[in-house]
Short mmCIF file of C-alpha atoms in Angstrom, two decimals:
data_model
loop_
_atom_site.label_atom_id
_atom_site.label_comp_id
_atom_site.label_asym_id
_atom_site.label_seq_id
_atom_site.Cartn_x
_atom_site.Cartn_y
_atom_site.Cartn_z
CA ILE A 1 -28.18 68.47 -11.04
CA LEU A 2 -25.63 70.90 -9.60
CA ASN A 3 -22.82 69.75 -7.37
CA VAL A 4 -22.63 71.52 -4.01
CA GLU A 5 -19.96 70.19 -1.69
CA GLN A 6 -19.42 70.84 1.99
CA SER A 7 -16.46 70.04 4.16
CA PRO A 8 -15.79 68.69 6.60
CA GLN A 9 -18.63 66.19 6.83
CA SER A 10 -18.52 66.33 10.62
CA LEU A 11 -16.60 68.22 13.25
CA HIS A 12 -16.15 68.03 17.02
CA VAL A 13 -14.86 71.11 18.82
CA GLN A 14 -14.45 72.11 22.44
CA GLU A 15 -16.67 74.80 23.90
CA GLY A 16 -15.04 78.16 23.33
CA ASP A 17 -13.14 77.12 20.20
CA SER A 18 -13.72 78.94 16.95
CA THR A 19 -14.38 76.92 13.85
CA ASN A 20 -15.19 77.24 10.17
CA PHE A 21 -16.55 75.12 7.35
CA THR A 22 -16.58 75.35 3.59
CA CYS A 23 -19.21 75.20 0.89
CA SER A 24 -18.18 74.98 -2.75
CA PHE A 25 -20.58 75.44 -5.62
CA PRO A 26 -20.65 76.06 -9.38
CA SER A 27 -19.37 79.54 -10.19
CA SER A 28 -21.51 79.86 -13.32
CA ASN A 29 -25.14 80.99 -13.32
CA PHE A 30 -24.90 82.05 -9.71
CA TYR A 31 -27.89 83.71 -8.12
CA ALA A 32 -27.69 83.18 -4.35
CA LEU A 33 -26.03 81.07 -1.67
CA HIS A 34 -27.97 80.08 1.43
CA TRP A 35 -26.77 78.81 4.82
CA TYR A 36 -29.17 76.93 7.07
CA ARG A 37 -28.77 75.55 10.59
CA TRP A 38 -30.62 72.33 11.32
CA GLU A 39 -30.84 71.23 14.93
CA THR A 40 -32.01 67.71 15.68
CA ALA A 41 -35.82 67.38 15.77
CA LYS A 42 -36.29 70.98 14.66
CA SER A 43 -36.86 72.78 11.36
CA PRO A 44 -33.90 73.93 9.28
CA GLU A 45 -33.50 77.64 9.97
CA ALA A 46 -32.04 80.16 7.56
CA LEU A 47 -28.88 81.88 8.74
CA PHE A 48 -27.87 83.86 5.67
CA VAL A 49 -28.83 84.45 2.06
CA MET A 50 -25.90 85.90 0.15
CA THR A 51 -25.95 87.23 -3.38
CA LEU A 52 -22.97 89.49 -4.04
CA ASN A 53 -19.36 88.49 -4.57
CA GLY A 54 -17.38 89.56 -1.53
CA ASP A 55 -20.46 89.62 0.70
CA GLU A 56 -19.84 89.17 4.39
CA LYS A 57 -22.75 88.63 6.73
CA LYS A 58 -22.85 88.30 10.50
CA LYS A 59 -25.40 87.14 13.04
CA GLY A 60 -24.08 87.16 16.59
CA ARG A 61 -21.07 84.84 16.75
CA ILE A 62 -21.72 83.39 13.29
CA SER A 63 -20.49 84.98 10.09
CA ALA A 64 -20.18 83.98 6.45
CA THR A 65 -18.23 85.09 3.42
CA LEU A 66 -18.92 84.58 -0.27
CA ASN A 67 -16.66 84.28 -3.32
CA THR A 68 -18.80 83.76 -6.41
CA LYS A 69 -15.89 83.96 -8.86
CA GLU A 70 -14.19 80.89 -7.42
CA GLY A 71 -17.37 79.28 -6.11
CA TYR A 72 -16.96 79.01 -2.36
CA SER A 73 -18.40 80.28 0.90
CA TYR A 74 -17.07 79.98 4.43
CA LEU A 75 -19.13 79.86 7.60
CA TYR A 76 -17.35 80.88 10.80
CA ILE A 77 -18.44 80.35 14.38
CA LYS A 78 -16.56 82.29 17.01
CA GLY A 79 -16.38 80.88 20.54
CA SER A 80 -18.52 77.78 19.89
CA GLN A 81 -21.21 76.96 22.44
CA PRO A 82 -23.04 73.66 22.99
CA GLU A 83 -26.20 75.22 21.53
CA ASP A 84 -24.33 75.65 18.23
CA SER A 85 -24.38 71.87 17.82
CA ALA A 86 -26.34 71.25 14.63
CA THR A 87 -25.98 70.37 10.97
CA TYR A 88 -25.07 73.36 8.82
CA LEU A 89 -26.38 73.14 5.28
CA CYS A 90 -25.46 75.35 2.38
CA ALA A 91 -27.58 75.62 -0.74
CA PHE A 92 -26.90 77.15 -4.13
CA THR A 93 -29.55 78.62 -6.36
CA GLY A 94 -29.08 79.47 -10.01
CA ALA A 95 -32.66 80.54 -10.52
CA ASN A 96 -35.57 79.11 -8.62
CA ASN A 97 -34.55 75.87 -6.96
CA LEU A 98 -32.13 75.25 -4.13
CA PHE A 99 -29.40 72.63 -4.54
CA PHE A 100 -28.17 71.54 -1.15
CA GLY A 101 -24.88 70.16 0.06
CA THR A 102 -24.80 67.20 2.43
CA GLY A 103 -24.08 69.44 5.40
CA THR A 104 -21.45 69.73 8.09
CA ARG A 105 -22.46 68.17 11.39
CA LEU A 106 -20.99 70.21 14.26
CA THR A 107 -20.79 68.89 17.81
CA VAL A 108 -19.61 71.28 20.50
CA ILE A 109 -18.28 69.47 23.56
CA PRO A 110 -18.90 71.26 26.88
CA ASP B 1 -46.20 82.43 15.29
CA ALA B 2 -46.27 82.04 11.53
CA MET B 3 -44.77 78.73 10.63
CA VAL B 4 -44.61 75.61 8.49
CA ILE B 5 -46.19 72.56 10.08
CA GLN B 6 -45.75 68.96 9.01
CA ASN B 7 -47.81 66.00 10.10
CA PRO B 8 -47.10 63.42 11.15
CA ARG B 9 -43.54 63.81 12.43
CA TYR B 10 -42.99 60.08 12.15
CA GLN B 11 -44.78 57.77 9.75
CA VAL B 12 -44.44 54.02 9.46
CA THR B 13 -45.95 52.27 6.48
CA GLN B 14 -45.75 48.89 4.87
CA PHE B 15 -44.13 48.14 1.55
CA GLY B 16 -46.65 49.03 -1.15
CA LYS B 17 -49.19 50.67 1.17
CA PRO B 18 -50.07 54.23 0.06
CA VAL B 19 -49.14 57.00 2.44
CA THR B 20 -49.85 60.73 2.55
CA LEU B 21 -47.72 63.34 4.27
CA SER B 22 -49.15 66.77 4.95
CA CYS B 23 -47.76 70.26 5.19
CA SER B 24 -49.47 73.49 6.16
CA GLN B 25 -48.22 77.06 6.34
CA THR B 26 -49.46 80.23 7.97
CA LEU B 27 -47.04 82.46 6.06
CA ASN B 28 -49.31 82.93 3.03
CA HIS B 29 -46.36 82.18 0.77
CA ASN B 30 -46.83 81.54 -2.92
CA VAL B 31 -44.35 78.71 -3.29
CA MET B 32 -44.37 75.36 -1.51
CA TYR B 33 -41.67 72.71 -1.93
CA TRP B 34 -41.19 69.06 -1.05
CA TYR B 35 -37.69 67.72 -0.45
CA GLN B 36 -36.51 64.18 0.21
CA GLN B 37 -33.43 63.59 2.34
CA LYS B 38 -31.99 60.12 2.61
CA SER B 39 -29.44 59.27 5.25
CA SER B 40 -26.15 61.20 4.85
CA GLN B 41 -27.33 62.74 1.58
CA ALA B 42 -28.29 66.26 0.58
CA PRO B 43 -31.97 67.23 0.61
CA LYS B 44 -33.26 66.73 -2.92
CA LEU B 45 -36.14 68.68 -4.42
CA LEU B 46 -39.03 66.48 -5.55
CA PHE B 47 -41.44 69.15 -6.77
CA HIS B 48 -42.83 72.56 -6.03
CA TYR B 49 -45.99 74.59 -6.47
CA TYR B 50 -46.14 78.23 -7.39
CA ASP B 51 -49.69 78.96 -6.28
CA LYS B 52 -51.56 76.21 -8.16
CA ASP B 53 -48.90 75.69 -10.82
CA PHE B 54 -47.16 72.37 -10.28
CA ASN B 55 -43.55 71.71 -11.28
CA ASN B 56 -42.19 68.19 -11.08
CA GLU B 57 -38.41 67.67 -11.07
CA ALA B 58 -37.34 65.53 -14.00
CA ASP B 59 -35.96 62.72 -11.88
CA THR B 60 -38.82 62.52 -9.38
CA PRO B 61 -40.33 59.03 -9.62
CA ASP B 62 -43.93 58.69 -10.81
CA ASN B 63 -44.67 56.99 -7.50
CA PHE B 64 -44.60 60.44 -5.90
CA GLN B 65 -47.51 62.79 -6.39
CA SER B 66 -48.52 66.06 -4.80
CA ARG B 67 -51.65 68.09 -4.22
CA ARG B 68 -52.15 71.68 -3.17
CA PRO B 69 -55.86 72.23 -2.56
CA ASN B 70 -55.36 75.78 -1.29
CA THR B 71 -52.61 78.25 -0.39
CA SER B 72 -52.10 76.84 3.07
CA PHE B 73 -51.91 73.10 2.48
CA CYS B 74 -49.76 70.81 0.40
CA PHE B 75 -49.74 67.00 0.43
CA LEU B 76 -47.18 64.44 -0.66
CA ASP B 77 -48.68 61.12 -1.77
CA ILE B 78 -46.50 58.06 -2.17
CA ARG B 79 -48.60 55.59 -4.09
CA SER B 80 -46.63 52.41 -3.50
CA PRO B 81 -43.77 53.00 -1.07
CA GLY B 82 -40.68 50.92 -1.53
CA LEU B 83 -37.88 50.32 0.94
CA GLY B 84 -35.83 52.92 -0.93
CA ASP B 85 -38.39 55.61 -0.14
CA ALA B 86 -37.55 55.59 3.55
CA ALA B 87 -36.27 59.09 4.20
CA MET B 88 -36.89 62.43 5.85
CA TYR B 89 -39.42 64.48 3.88
CA LEU B 90 -39.14 68.22 4.28
CA CYS B 91 -41.73 70.78 3.29
CA ALA B 92 -40.66 74.37 2.69
CA THR B 93 -42.20 77.63 1.54
CA SER B 94 -40.95 80.86 0.04
CA LYS B 95 -42.73 84.09 -0.63
CA ASP B 96 -41.76 84.01 -4.27
CA PHE B 97 -39.16 82.60 -6.64
CA GLY B 98 -35.75 84.15 -7.14
CA GLY B 99 -33.53 82.51 -4.58
CA LEU B 100 -35.40 83.88 -1.58
CA GLU B 101 -35.07 82.37 1.87
CA GLN B 102 -37.08 79.18 2.31
CA PHE B 103 -38.93 78.40 5.52
CA PHE B 104 -38.93 74.76 6.49
CA GLY B 105 -41.12 72.48 8.51
CA PRO B 106 -39.53 70.02 10.93
CA GLY B 107 -39.90 67.14 8.49
CA THR B 108 -41.64 63.76 8.48
CA ARG B 109 -39.46 60.70 9.00
CA LEU B 110 -40.88 57.89 6.86
CA THR B 111 -40.11 54.27 7.65
CA VAL B 112 -41.11 51.55 5.20
CA LEU B 113 -41.38 48.01 6.59
#
């Protein structure tokens, strides 16, 4: 079992604020790092799959960076909106299976 | 739209009464996964199928079984649910192995009375 840690566990921000969260993972046997957004009563939805050290990916106001040497990834949300409220899960894969963190629960207050 | 569907969304069962959760996909993906997520914990892989090849995680209890009768459907059978089996059960698919994006269903919330 691989240890994937996310922080903070939960976060409340005001609409319009920018925010970021952290995912740390084992730096050995790295294959890919996934970020998922999971809104209440919906399916978890993939945001990014990142494989290369130094990767930066962006989707609208959301972006992510990856450092495989030190074993961490950051997810950034610029100008948070109420519809960004969700749990953000990261998952590490060394080969075939995903090992998830416990998630960061984001609440954006209008 | 191609998707992963789980039924039912909410399932209530009694202690010891067998229950089956179902998952179907229209993506024609080779791999199907079952995850268990207990409150405030990370989703944990129970098992997966690559086509008809079944792979059970080492720490998945014997109480949990799975069937994949065809590409589209996969079932999770809990033979004798205990109170500790109350959780969200997520089904996911991927086109292949190798760390590819997984596509998830909305989950089934299981309550054991």
